[in-house]
Tab-separated table of C-alpha atoms in Angstrom:
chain	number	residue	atom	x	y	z
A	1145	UNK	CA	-9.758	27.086	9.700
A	1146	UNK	CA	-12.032	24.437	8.151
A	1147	UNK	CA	-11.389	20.696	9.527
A	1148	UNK	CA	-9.820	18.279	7.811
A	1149	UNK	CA	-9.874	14.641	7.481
A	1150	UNK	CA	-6.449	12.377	7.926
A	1151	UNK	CA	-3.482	14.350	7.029
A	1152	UNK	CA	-1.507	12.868	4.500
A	1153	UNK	CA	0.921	15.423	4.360
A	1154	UNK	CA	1.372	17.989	7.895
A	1155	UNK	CA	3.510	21.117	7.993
A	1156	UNK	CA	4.070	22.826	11.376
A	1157	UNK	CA	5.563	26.212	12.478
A	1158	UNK	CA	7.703	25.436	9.142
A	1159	UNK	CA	10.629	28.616	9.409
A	1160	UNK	CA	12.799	29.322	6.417
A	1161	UNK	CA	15.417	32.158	6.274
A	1162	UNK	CA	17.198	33.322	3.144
A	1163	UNK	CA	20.157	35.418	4.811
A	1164	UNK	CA	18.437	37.678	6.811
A	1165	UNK	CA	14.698	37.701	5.111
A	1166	UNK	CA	12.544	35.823	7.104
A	1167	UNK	CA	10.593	34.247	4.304
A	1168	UNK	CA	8.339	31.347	5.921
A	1169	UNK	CA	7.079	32.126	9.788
A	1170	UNK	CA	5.218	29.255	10.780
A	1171	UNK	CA	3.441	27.800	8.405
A	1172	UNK	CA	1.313	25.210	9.336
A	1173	UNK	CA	-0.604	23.315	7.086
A	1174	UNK	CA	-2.669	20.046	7.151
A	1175	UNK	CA	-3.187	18.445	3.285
A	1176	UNK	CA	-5.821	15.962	3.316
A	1177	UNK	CA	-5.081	12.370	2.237
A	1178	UNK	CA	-7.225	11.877	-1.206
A	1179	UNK	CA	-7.597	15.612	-1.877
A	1180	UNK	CA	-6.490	18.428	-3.728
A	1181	UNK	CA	-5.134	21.177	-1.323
A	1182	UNK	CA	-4.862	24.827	-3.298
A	1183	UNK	CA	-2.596	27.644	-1.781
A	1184	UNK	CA	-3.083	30.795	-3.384
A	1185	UNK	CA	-1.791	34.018	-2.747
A	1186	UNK	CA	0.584	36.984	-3.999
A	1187	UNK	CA	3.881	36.684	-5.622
A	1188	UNK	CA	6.594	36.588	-2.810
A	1189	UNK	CA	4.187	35.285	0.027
A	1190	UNK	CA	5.997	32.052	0.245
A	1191	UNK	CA	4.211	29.439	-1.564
A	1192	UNK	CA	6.900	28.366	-3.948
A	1193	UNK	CA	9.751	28.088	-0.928
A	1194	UNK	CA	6.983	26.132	1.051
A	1195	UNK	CA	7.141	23.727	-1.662
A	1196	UNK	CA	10.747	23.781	-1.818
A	1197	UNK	CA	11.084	23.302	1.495
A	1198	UNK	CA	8.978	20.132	2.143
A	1199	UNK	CA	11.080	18.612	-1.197
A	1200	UNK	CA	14.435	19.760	0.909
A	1201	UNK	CA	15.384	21.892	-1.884
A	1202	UNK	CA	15.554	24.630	0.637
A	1203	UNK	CA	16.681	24.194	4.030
A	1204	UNK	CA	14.537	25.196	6.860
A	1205	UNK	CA	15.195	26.644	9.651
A	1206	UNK	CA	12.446	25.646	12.137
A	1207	UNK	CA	9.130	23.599	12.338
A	1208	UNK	CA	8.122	20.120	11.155
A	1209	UNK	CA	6.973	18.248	7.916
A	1210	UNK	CA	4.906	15.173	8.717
A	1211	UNK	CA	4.320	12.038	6.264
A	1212	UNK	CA	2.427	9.811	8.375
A	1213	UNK	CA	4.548	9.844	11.989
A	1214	UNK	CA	7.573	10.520	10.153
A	1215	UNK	CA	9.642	13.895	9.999
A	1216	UNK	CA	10.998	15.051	6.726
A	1217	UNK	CA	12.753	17.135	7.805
A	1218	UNK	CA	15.718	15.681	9.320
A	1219	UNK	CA	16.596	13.968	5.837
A	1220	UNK	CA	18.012	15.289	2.634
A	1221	UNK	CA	15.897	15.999	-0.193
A	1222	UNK	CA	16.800	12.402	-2.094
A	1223	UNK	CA	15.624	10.716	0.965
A	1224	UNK	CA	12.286	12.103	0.784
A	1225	UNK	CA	10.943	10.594	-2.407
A	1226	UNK	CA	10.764	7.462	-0.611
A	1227	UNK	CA	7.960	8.413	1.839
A	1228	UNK	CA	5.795	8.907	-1.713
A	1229	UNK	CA	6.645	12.720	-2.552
A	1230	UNK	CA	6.997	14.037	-6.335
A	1231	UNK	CA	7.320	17.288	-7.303
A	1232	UNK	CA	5.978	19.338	-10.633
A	1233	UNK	CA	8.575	22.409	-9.958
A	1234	UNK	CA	7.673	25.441	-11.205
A	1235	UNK	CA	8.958	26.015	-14.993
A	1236	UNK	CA	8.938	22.474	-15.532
A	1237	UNK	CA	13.096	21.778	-14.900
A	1238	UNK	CA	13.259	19.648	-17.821
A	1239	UNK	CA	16.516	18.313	-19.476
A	1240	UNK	CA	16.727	20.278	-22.654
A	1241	UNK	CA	18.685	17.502	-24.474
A	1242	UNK	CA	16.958	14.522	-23.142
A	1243	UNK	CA	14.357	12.712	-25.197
A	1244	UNK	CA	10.240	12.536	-23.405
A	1245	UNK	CA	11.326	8.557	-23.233
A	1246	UNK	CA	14.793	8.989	-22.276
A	1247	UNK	CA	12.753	11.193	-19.099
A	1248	UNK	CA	9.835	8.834	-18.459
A	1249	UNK	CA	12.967	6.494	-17.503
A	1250	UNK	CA	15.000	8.840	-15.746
A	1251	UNK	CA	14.154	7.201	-12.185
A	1252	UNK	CA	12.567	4.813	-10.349
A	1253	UNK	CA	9.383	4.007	-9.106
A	1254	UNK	CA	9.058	3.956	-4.847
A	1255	UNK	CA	5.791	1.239	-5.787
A	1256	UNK	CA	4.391	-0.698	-9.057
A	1257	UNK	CA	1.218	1.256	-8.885
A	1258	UNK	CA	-0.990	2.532	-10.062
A	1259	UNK	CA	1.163	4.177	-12.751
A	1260	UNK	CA	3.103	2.753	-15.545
A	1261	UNK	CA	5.135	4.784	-18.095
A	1262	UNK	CA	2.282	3.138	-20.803
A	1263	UNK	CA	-0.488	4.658	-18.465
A	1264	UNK	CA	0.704	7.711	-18.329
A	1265	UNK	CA	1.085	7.588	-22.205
A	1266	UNK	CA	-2.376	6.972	-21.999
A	1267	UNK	CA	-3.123	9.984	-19.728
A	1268	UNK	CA	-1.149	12.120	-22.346
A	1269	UNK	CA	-1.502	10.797	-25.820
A	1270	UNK	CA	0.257	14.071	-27.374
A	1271	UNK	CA	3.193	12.557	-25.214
A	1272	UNK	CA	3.299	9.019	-27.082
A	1273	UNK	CA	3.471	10.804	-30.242
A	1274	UNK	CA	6.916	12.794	-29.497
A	1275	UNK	CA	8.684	10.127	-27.376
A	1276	UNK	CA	11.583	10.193	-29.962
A	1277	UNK	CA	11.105	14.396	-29.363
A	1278	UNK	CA	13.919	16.417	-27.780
A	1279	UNK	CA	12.274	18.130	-24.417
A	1280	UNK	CA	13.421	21.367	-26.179
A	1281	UNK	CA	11.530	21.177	-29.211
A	1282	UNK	CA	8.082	20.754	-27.749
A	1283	UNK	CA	5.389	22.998	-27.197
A	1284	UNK	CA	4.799	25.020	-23.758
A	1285	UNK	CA	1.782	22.260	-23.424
A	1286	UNK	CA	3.990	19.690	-24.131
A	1287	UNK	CA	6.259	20.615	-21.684
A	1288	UNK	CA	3.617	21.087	-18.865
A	1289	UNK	CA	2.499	17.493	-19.505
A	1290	UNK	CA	5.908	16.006	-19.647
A	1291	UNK	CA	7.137	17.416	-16.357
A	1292	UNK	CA	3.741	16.266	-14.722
A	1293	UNK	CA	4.333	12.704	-16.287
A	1294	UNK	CA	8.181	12.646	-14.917
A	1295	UNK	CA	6.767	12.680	-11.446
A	1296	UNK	CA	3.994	10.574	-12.076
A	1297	UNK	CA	6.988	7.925	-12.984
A	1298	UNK	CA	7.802	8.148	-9.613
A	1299	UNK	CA	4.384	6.529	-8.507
A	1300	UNK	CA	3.987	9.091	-5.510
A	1301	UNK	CA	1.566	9.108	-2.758
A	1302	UNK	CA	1.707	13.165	-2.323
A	1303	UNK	CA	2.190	14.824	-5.801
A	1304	UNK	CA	3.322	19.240	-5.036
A	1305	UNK	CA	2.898	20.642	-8.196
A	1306	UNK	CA	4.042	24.235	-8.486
A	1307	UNK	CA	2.579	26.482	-10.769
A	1308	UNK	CA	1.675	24.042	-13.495
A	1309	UNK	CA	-0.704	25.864	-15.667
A	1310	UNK	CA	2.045	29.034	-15.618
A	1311	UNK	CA	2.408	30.563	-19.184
A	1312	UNK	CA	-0.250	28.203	-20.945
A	1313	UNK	CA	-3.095	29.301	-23.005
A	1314	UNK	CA	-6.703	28.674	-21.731
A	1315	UNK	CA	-6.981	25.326	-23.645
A	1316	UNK	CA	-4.233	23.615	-22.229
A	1317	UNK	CA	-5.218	25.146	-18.305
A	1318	UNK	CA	-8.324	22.875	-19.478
A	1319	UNK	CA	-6.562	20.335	-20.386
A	1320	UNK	CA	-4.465	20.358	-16.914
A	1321	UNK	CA	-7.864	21.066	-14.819
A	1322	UNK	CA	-9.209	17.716	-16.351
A	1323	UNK	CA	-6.446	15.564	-15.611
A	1324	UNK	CA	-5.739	16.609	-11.701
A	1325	UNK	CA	-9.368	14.666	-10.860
A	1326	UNK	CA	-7.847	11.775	-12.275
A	1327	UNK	CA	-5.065	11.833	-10.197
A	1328	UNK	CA	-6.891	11.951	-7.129
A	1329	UNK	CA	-8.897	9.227	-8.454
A	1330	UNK	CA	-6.037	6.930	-8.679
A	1331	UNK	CA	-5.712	7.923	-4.645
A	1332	UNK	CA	-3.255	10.767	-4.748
A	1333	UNK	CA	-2.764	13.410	-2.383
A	1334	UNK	CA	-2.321	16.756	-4.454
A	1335	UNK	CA	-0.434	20.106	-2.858
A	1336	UNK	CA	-1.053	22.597	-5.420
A	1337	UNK	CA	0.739	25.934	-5.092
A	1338	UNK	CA	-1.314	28.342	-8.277
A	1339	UNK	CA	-1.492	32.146	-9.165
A	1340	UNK	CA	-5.029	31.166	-11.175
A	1341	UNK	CA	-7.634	31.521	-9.282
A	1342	UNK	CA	-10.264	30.100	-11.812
A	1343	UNK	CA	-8.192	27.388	-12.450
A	1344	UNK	CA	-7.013	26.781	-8.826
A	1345	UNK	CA	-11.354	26.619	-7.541
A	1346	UNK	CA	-11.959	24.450	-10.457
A	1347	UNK	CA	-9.888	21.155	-8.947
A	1348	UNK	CA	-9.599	21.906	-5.387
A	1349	UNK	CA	-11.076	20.186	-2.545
A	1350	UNK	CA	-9.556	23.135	-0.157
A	1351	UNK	CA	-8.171	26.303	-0.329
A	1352	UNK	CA	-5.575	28.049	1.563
A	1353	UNK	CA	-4.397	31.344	1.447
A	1354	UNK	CA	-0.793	32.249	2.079
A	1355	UNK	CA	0.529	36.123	3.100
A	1356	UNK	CA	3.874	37.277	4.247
A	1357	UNK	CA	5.211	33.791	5.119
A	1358	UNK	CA	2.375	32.133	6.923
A	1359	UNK	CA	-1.176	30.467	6.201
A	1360	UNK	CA	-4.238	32.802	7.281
A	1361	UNK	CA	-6.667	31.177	6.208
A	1362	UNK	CA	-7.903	27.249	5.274
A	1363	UNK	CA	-11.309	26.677	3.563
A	1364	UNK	CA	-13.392	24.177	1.777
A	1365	UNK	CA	-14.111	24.246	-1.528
A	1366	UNK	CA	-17.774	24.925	-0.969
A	1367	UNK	CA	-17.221	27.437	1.342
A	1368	UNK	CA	-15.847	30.014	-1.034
A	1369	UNK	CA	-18.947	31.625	-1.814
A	1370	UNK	CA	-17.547	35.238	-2.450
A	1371	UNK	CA	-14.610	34.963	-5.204
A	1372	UNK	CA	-14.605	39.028	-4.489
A	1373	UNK	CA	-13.897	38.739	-0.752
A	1374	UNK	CA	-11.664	35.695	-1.309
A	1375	UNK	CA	-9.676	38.055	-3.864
A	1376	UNK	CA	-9.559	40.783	-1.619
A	1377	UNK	CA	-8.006	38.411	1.285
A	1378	UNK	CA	-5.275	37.093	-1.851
A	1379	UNK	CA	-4.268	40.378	-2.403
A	1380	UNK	CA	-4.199	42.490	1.026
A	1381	UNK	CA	-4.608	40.176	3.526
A	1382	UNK	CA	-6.590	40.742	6.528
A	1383	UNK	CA	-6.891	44.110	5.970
A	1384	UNK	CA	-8.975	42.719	2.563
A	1385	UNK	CA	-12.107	42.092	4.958
């Protein structure tokens, strides 16, 4: 496992049980403050209910999840958004009859900065153009870029986004890839759950592969040399090597 610097966000022997299928055992993961964090891996491995499970969406059933010195875990999930957490959730979630305005004013901030619902117009333009635009009417792109912004509203310290390129063409992935640097220019802390790989190397600072429930590996960016072998691991595991 590759070090890491100061942990803004720390999960520990995190345990999550739907009925009886065990589907987290111990995760334990350590997301850099400032950086993007990637966790790849296989449909069903866990990744999305890791997610879920720091947010609270899901209740776990063991372990820890660390902002600072403070457990998460203890509180329900509207508590949580005021130790600087935001979520992108997979499909995007949006309110099918609510305007883009009426949703870059659906809650509020935790802190004034450093985003502003006209900064964030400015990090989407397309979004400007269809404020007065149903969330049902717009384009998948659209869509991608207005759930992204929603959280951004928030003004998080520790943005999870959860399979935000999912269904878009390759110009909008682009369009994604370029504005995740910008976030962690403005000082967030990214957790970045992502079935595409390309896409997924392009912005992270580390990578971490997930299997049946659990991390097995965490890397640095510029230590994934062998996209083959780093495939091989995604798809079978250990038994990959």
């Amino acid at each position: 496992m590759a070090a890491v610097e100061r942990a803004a966000l720390r999960i520990q022997g995190l345990h999550v049980h739907y009925g009886a299928s065990h589907a987290l055992q111990g995760v334990d993961l350590a997301v850099p403050a400032g950086s993007v964090t990637a966790v790849l891996g296989r449909n069903g491995v866990g990744k999305t209910t890791t997610i879920n499970a720091v947010m609270g969406i899901v209740p776990a059933s063991g372990g820890h999840v660390y902002v600072d010195d403070t457990d998460l875990l203890p509180l329900p999930a509207h508590l949580r958004r005021r130790f600087g957490l935001a979520l992108v959730p997979q499909g995007r979630r949006l309110f099918h009859s609510l305007s883009v305005e009426e949703h870059l004013h659906l809650v509020k901030p935790i802190r004034e900065e450093p985003f502003s619902v006209e900064s964030i117009l400015d990090l989407f333009p397309r979004l400007r153009e269809r404020l007065a635009a149903s969330a049902h009417t717009l384009s998948g792109g659209e869509r991608s870029m207005l759930s992204i912004a929603r959280a951004l509203v928030v003004n998080p310290t520790i943005l999870l986004m959860d399979e935000p390129t999912e269904g878009l063409a390759p110009l909008l992935v682009d369009s994604i890839a370029e504005t995740i640097p910008l976030l962690k220019d403005q000082g967030l802390t990214v957790l970045l759950v992502e079935q595409n790989l390309k896409f997924a190397l392009s912005v992270a600072d580390y990578v971490a592969v997930m299997d049946r429930g659990s991390i097995l590996r965490v890397m640095k960016r510029d230590e994934v040399r062998d996209l083959r072998a780093l495939s091989d691991l995604i798809l079978h595991g250990e038994q990959g090597e």
